[in-house]
Short mmCIF file of C-alpha atoms in Angstrom, two decimals:
data_model
loop_
_atom_site.label_atom_id
_atom_site.label_comp_id
_atom_site.label_asym_id
_atom_site.label_seq_id
_atom_site.Cartn_x
_atom_site.Cartn_y
_atom_site.Cartn_z
CA MET Q 7 -315.35 -243.23 -94.26
CA LEU Q 8 -311.77 -242.74 -94.54
CA LYS Q 9 -310.13 -241.78 -91.24
CA LEU Q 10 -306.54 -240.62 -90.82
CA TYR Q 11 -304.34 -240.60 -87.96
CA LEU Q 12 -301.23 -238.43 -87.78
CA PHE Q 13 -298.28 -239.26 -85.48
CA PHE Q 14 -295.14 -237.38 -84.92
CA ILE Q 15 -292.25 -236.70 -82.44
CA LEU Q 16 -289.53 -234.22 -82.48
CA ILE Q 17 -285.91 -235.31 -81.97
CA LEU Q 18 -282.70 -233.21 -81.68
CA PHE Q 19 -280.20 -234.80 -83.81
CA VAL Q 20 -277.43 -234.16 -86.29
CA LYS Q 21 -277.33 -236.19 -89.61
CA VAL Q 22 -274.36 -235.86 -91.76
CA SER Q 23 -272.41 -237.75 -94.37
CA ALA Q 24 -268.77 -238.37 -94.81
CA GLN Q 25 -267.96 -237.21 -98.32
CA GLY Q 26 -267.77 -240.15 -100.73
CA GLN Q 27 -269.50 -242.49 -98.33
CA ALA Q 28 -273.02 -243.62 -97.54
CA ASP Q 29 -275.05 -242.02 -95.05
CA TYR Q 30 -274.40 -242.95 -91.47
CA GLY Q 31 -276.93 -242.90 -88.60
CA VAL Q 32 -276.79 -240.66 -85.68
CA PHE Q 33 -274.94 -242.15 -82.42
CA PRO Q 34 -277.75 -243.45 -80.08
CA GLN Q 35 -278.34 -240.74 -77.30
CA GLU Q 36 -278.61 -243.36 -74.70
CA GLN Q 37 -275.18 -244.76 -75.50
CA GLU Q 38 -271.63 -243.34 -74.57
CA PHE Q 39 -269.43 -242.61 -77.51
CA TYR Q 40 -266.13 -242.31 -75.48
CA ARG Q 41 -264.77 -244.65 -72.86
CA GLY Q 42 -265.69 -243.17 -69.53
CA GLY Q 43 -268.11 -240.70 -70.99
CA LYS Q 44 -267.85 -237.04 -71.55
CA ILE Q 45 -266.02 -236.22 -68.55
CA LYS Q 46 -263.18 -238.62 -69.43
CA LEU Q 47 -263.24 -237.09 -72.92
CA PHE Q 48 -263.02 -233.57 -71.64
CA ASP Q 49 -260.17 -234.50 -69.28
CA LYS Q 50 -258.28 -236.29 -72.16
CA ILE Q 51 -258.80 -233.11 -74.50
CA ARG Q 52 -257.40 -231.02 -71.63
CA THR Q 53 -254.37 -233.20 -71.16
CA LEU Q 54 -253.58 -233.18 -74.96
CA LEU Q 55 -253.89 -229.40 -75.28
CA LYS Q 56 -251.11 -229.43 -72.45
CA ASP Q 57 -249.02 -232.04 -73.81
CA HIS Q 58 -249.02 -230.47 -77.36
CA ASN Q 59 -248.37 -226.89 -75.86
CA LEU Q 60 -251.53 -225.42 -77.67
CA GLN Q 61 -252.51 -222.11 -76.52
CA PRO Q 62 -256.00 -220.57 -75.88
CA CYS Q 63 -257.96 -218.69 -78.52
CA GLU Q 64 -257.67 -214.96 -78.45
CA ASP Q 65 -261.45 -214.90 -78.56
CA ASP Q 66 -262.81 -216.93 -75.53
CA GLN Q 67 -266.23 -217.25 -77.18
CA GLN Q 68 -264.83 -219.48 -79.94
CA PHE Q 69 -266.80 -222.75 -80.14
CA TYR Q 70 -267.15 -225.57 -82.61
CA THR Q 71 -269.44 -228.66 -82.99
CA ALA Q 72 -267.72 -231.43 -84.66
CA SER Q 73 -269.16 -234.35 -86.44
CA VAL Q 74 -266.97 -237.56 -85.73
CA LEU Q 75 -267.56 -240.76 -87.57
CA ILE Q 76 -266.87 -243.59 -85.06
CA ARG Q 77 -266.25 -246.79 -86.88
CA GLU Q 78 -267.05 -250.39 -85.92
CA ASN Q 79 -263.40 -250.89 -84.91
CA ALA Q 80 -263.46 -247.93 -82.48
CA THR Q 81 -261.50 -245.69 -84.71
CA ALA Q 82 -262.68 -242.23 -85.58
CA VAL Q 83 -262.38 -239.67 -88.41
CA PHE Q 84 -263.58 -236.15 -88.76
CA VAL Q 85 -266.65 -235.64 -91.05
CA LYS Q 86 -266.17 -232.95 -93.51
CA ASP Q 87 -267.92 -229.63 -92.52
CA PHE Q 88 -269.37 -227.66 -95.33
CA ASP Q 89 -270.63 -224.72 -93.20
CA SER Q 90 -267.57 -222.53 -94.25
CA ALA Q 91 -269.25 -219.26 -92.61
CA ASN Q 92 -269.29 -221.04 -89.12
CA ILE Q 93 -265.68 -222.42 -89.50
CA ALA Q 94 -264.64 -218.94 -90.40
CA ARG Q 95 -266.12 -217.62 -87.31
CA ASN Q 96 -264.66 -220.12 -84.94
CA ARG Q 97 -261.50 -220.96 -86.94
CA CYS Q 98 -259.24 -221.31 -83.69
CA ALA Q 99 -261.54 -223.85 -82.29
CA TYR Q 100 -262.06 -225.66 -85.55
CA ASP Q 101 -258.35 -225.91 -86.20
CA MET Q 102 -257.57 -226.92 -82.51
CA PHE Q 103 -260.07 -229.69 -82.53
CA ARG Q 104 -258.67 -231.01 -85.73
CA LYS Q 105 -255.14 -231.20 -84.15
CA VAL Q 106 -256.47 -232.99 -81.05
CA LEU Q 107 -258.73 -235.66 -82.76
CA PRO Q 108 -256.01 -237.84 -84.13
CA HIS Q 109 -254.86 -238.42 -80.43
CA LEU Q 110 -258.10 -239.50 -78.98
CA LYS Q 111 -258.17 -243.26 -78.62
CA GLY Q 112 -260.94 -243.99 -76.31
CA TRP Q 113 -263.79 -244.10 -78.82
CA VAL Q 114 -266.83 -246.70 -78.51
CA PRO Q 115 -268.75 -247.79 -81.42
CA ALA Q 116 -272.54 -247.66 -81.37
CA GLU Q 117 -274.41 -250.80 -80.63
CA VAL Q 118 -277.13 -251.74 -82.70
CA GLY Q 119 -278.89 -255.12 -82.42
CA GLY Q 120 -276.16 -256.37 -80.26
CA LYS Q 121 -273.44 -255.67 -82.95
CA PRO Q 122 -271.00 -252.50 -83.10
CA THR Q 123 -272.10 -250.19 -85.87
CA ALA Q 124 -270.48 -247.20 -87.53
CA ALA Q 125 -272.27 -244.00 -86.41
CA ILE Q 126 -271.71 -240.16 -86.27
CA ALA Q 127 -271.21 -238.61 -82.68
CA GLU Q 128 -271.58 -234.85 -82.19
CA VAL Q 129 -268.68 -233.36 -80.25
CA ARG Q 130 -269.01 -229.92 -78.83
CA PHE Q 131 -265.61 -228.28 -78.23
CA ILE Q 132 -265.07 -224.81 -76.50
CA PRO Q 133 -261.49 -224.19 -76.17
CA ALA Q 134 -261.74 -221.78 -73.26
CA ASP Q 135 -263.29 -224.47 -70.97
CA HIS Q 136 -260.21 -226.55 -71.35
CA PHE Q 137 -257.68 -223.84 -70.28
CA GLU Q 138 -259.72 -223.03 -67.02
CA GLU Q 139 -259.50 -224.87 -63.86
CA LYS Q 140 -262.91 -226.07 -63.44
CA ARG Q 141 -264.85 -229.37 -63.55
CA PHE Q 142 -266.81 -230.34 -66.50
CA HIS Q 143 -270.45 -230.97 -65.87
CA PRO Q 144 -272.15 -232.34 -69.03
CA ASN Q 145 -275.62 -231.90 -67.89
CA GLU Q 146 -274.77 -228.01 -67.82
CA PHE Q 147 -273.13 -227.98 -71.07
CA THR Q 148 -275.99 -227.56 -73.32
CA LYS Q 149 -279.58 -226.58 -73.50
CA GLN Q 150 -281.80 -227.89 -76.16
CA PRO Q 151 -283.97 -225.66 -78.50
CA GLU Q 152 -287.38 -224.87 -76.79
CA PHE Q 153 -290.68 -223.93 -78.58
CA PRO Q 154 -292.74 -221.45 -76.86
CA GLY Q 155 -295.27 -223.55 -74.86
CA GLY Q 156 -293.21 -226.76 -75.20
CA PHE Q 157 -293.57 -229.54 -77.73
CA ALA Q 158 -297.51 -229.84 -77.14
CA ALA Q 159 -297.69 -226.39 -78.51
CA PHE Q 160 -295.49 -227.21 -81.56
CA GLN Q 161 -297.61 -230.13 -82.15
CA LYS Q 162 -300.76 -228.07 -81.98
CA GLU Q 163 -299.23 -225.61 -84.50
CA PHE Q 164 -298.13 -228.29 -86.90
CA GLY Q 165 -301.53 -229.93 -86.84
CA LYS Q 166 -303.31 -226.71 -87.31
CA ASN Q 167 -301.23 -226.04 -90.54
CA PHE Q 168 -301.15 -229.67 -91.81
CA ASN Q 169 -303.59 -230.16 -94.80
CA SER Q 170 -304.37 -233.87 -94.36
CA LYS Q 171 -306.91 -233.76 -97.30
CA SER Q 172 -303.95 -233.28 -99.70
CA VAL Q 173 -302.52 -236.58 -98.84
CA ASP Q 174 -303.39 -239.90 -100.78
CA SER Q 175 -301.88 -243.19 -100.39
CA ASP Q 176 -302.78 -246.80 -101.20
CA ALA Q 177 -300.87 -248.00 -98.25
CA LYS Q 178 -302.35 -248.43 -94.86
CA THR Q 179 -299.39 -246.52 -93.21
CA ILE Q 180 -296.88 -243.97 -94.73
CA SER Q 181 -294.04 -242.29 -92.96
CA ILE Q 182 -291.52 -239.55 -93.61
CA GLN Q 183 -288.89 -237.55 -91.71
CA VAL Q 184 -288.70 -233.76 -92.10
CA SER Q 185 -285.63 -231.89 -90.95
CA PHE Q 186 -284.75 -228.42 -90.26
CA ASP Q 187 -282.54 -226.21 -88.43
CA VAL Q 188 -283.15 -223.92 -85.62
CA ASN Q 189 -280.82 -220.97 -85.99
CA GLU Q 190 -279.30 -218.67 -83.48
CA LEU Q 191 -282.25 -216.38 -83.75
CA GLY Q 192 -284.70 -219.13 -83.12
CA LYS Q 193 -285.93 -219.27 -86.62
CA MET Q 194 -286.51 -222.49 -88.52
CA GLU Q 195 -284.64 -222.82 -91.79
CA ASN Q 196 -283.42 -225.49 -94.21
CA ILE Q 197 -286.55 -227.49 -94.15
CA LYS Q 198 -286.22 -230.62 -96.16
CA VAL Q 199 -287.61 -234.20 -96.27
CA THR Q 200 -285.03 -237.14 -95.92
CA GLY Q 201 -285.13 -240.68 -97.00
CA ASP Q 202 -287.79 -242.43 -98.99
CA HIS Q 203 -291.09 -240.73 -98.71
CA ASN Q 204 -294.70 -240.20 -99.92
CA TRP Q 205 -294.73 -237.17 -102.01
CA ASP Q 206 -298.03 -235.87 -100.91
CA LEU Q 207 -297.18 -236.27 -97.27
CA ALA Q 208 -293.51 -234.85 -97.81
CA VAL Q 209 -295.24 -231.56 -99.41
CA ALA Q 210 -298.09 -231.21 -96.79
CA ALA Q 211 -295.38 -231.73 -93.85
CA VAL Q 212 -292.89 -229.19 -95.15
CA ALA Q 213 -295.81 -226.68 -95.78
CA ALA Q 214 -297.01 -227.13 -92.34
CA VAL Q 215 -293.57 -226.47 -90.81
CA GLN Q 216 -293.15 -223.31 -93.09
CA ARG Q 217 -296.41 -221.79 -91.94
CA ILE Q 218 -295.24 -221.79 -88.18
CA THR Q 219 -294.14 -218.26 -87.53
CA MET Q 220 -293.43 -218.49 -83.91
CA ARG Q 221 -289.67 -218.45 -82.98
CA TRP Q 222 -287.81 -221.10 -80.91
CA LYS Q 223 -285.69 -220.32 -77.99
CA PRO Q 224 -282.42 -221.44 -79.57
CA ALA Q 225 -280.14 -224.12 -78.25
CA GLU Q 226 -277.29 -222.89 -76.03
CA VAL Q 227 -273.85 -224.13 -75.31
CA ASN Q 228 -272.36 -222.48 -72.14
CA GLY Q 229 -274.85 -219.71 -72.32
CA LYS Q 230 -274.04 -218.95 -76.28
CA ALA Q 231 -276.97 -219.37 -78.87
CA VAL Q 232 -276.02 -221.94 -81.33
CA LYS Q 233 -277.72 -223.67 -84.43
CA ALA Q 234 -279.16 -227.07 -83.68
CA SER Q 235 -280.77 -229.55 -86.25
CA MET Q 236 -284.17 -231.22 -85.59
CA ARG Q 237 -285.82 -234.11 -86.96
CA LEU Q 238 -289.50 -234.72 -87.17
CA PRO Q 239 -290.60 -238.38 -88.06
CA ILE Q 240 -294.21 -238.26 -89.37
CA SER Q 241 -296.54 -241.28 -89.83
CA MET Q 242 -299.97 -241.34 -91.24
CA ARG Q 243 -302.43 -244.27 -90.80
CA PHE Q 244 -305.29 -244.67 -93.17
CA ARG Q 245 -308.30 -247.15 -92.37
#
């Protein structure tokens, strides 16, 4: 009798592509992408804002998350953002970060297999924080999205909605990656499959995610709900 095992994990991520270039991987979470860490990056940005006489945004709730491609030679470039609505809502923060970025020189490339590798880092920029006299604490900076009941509850809901009988394959193991956004209201949207994949598994996995109606507690940055991207690697083993 054919037996099937389903494995999956959930990872917070941001996956973007520089226009006209191949896809780059996400910067490894366990590695620092700026020399001295996020505290040093925060301090350097604050110094640059003063040096260039940049002024606070009129709206102190302005916030922008930039995707920065850090190359093997430790140089960095801004990755084009196609979310024009978000840019319009946070135009001051967006413009300010674009002005500061060329002057940040402490980038550290990702290390994969002992070699420097180009990867994309996510830099969260809240202008108001840099004009206040307070110390930056990276662990208090963000809150990850939370599913009601935690990951075990999400796993249960996914498994309940997943139709394994619709999946067929000659291979012993097949894998895909499903990505989706959790928006500011906690709803899952923009569900899609990335990379090479088994068609049956892709359709079944996307359908399973779409059938989940419970809302997430959205990600937060300094108490403000923000959109976050998620990745769901899924593997099925037949024997």
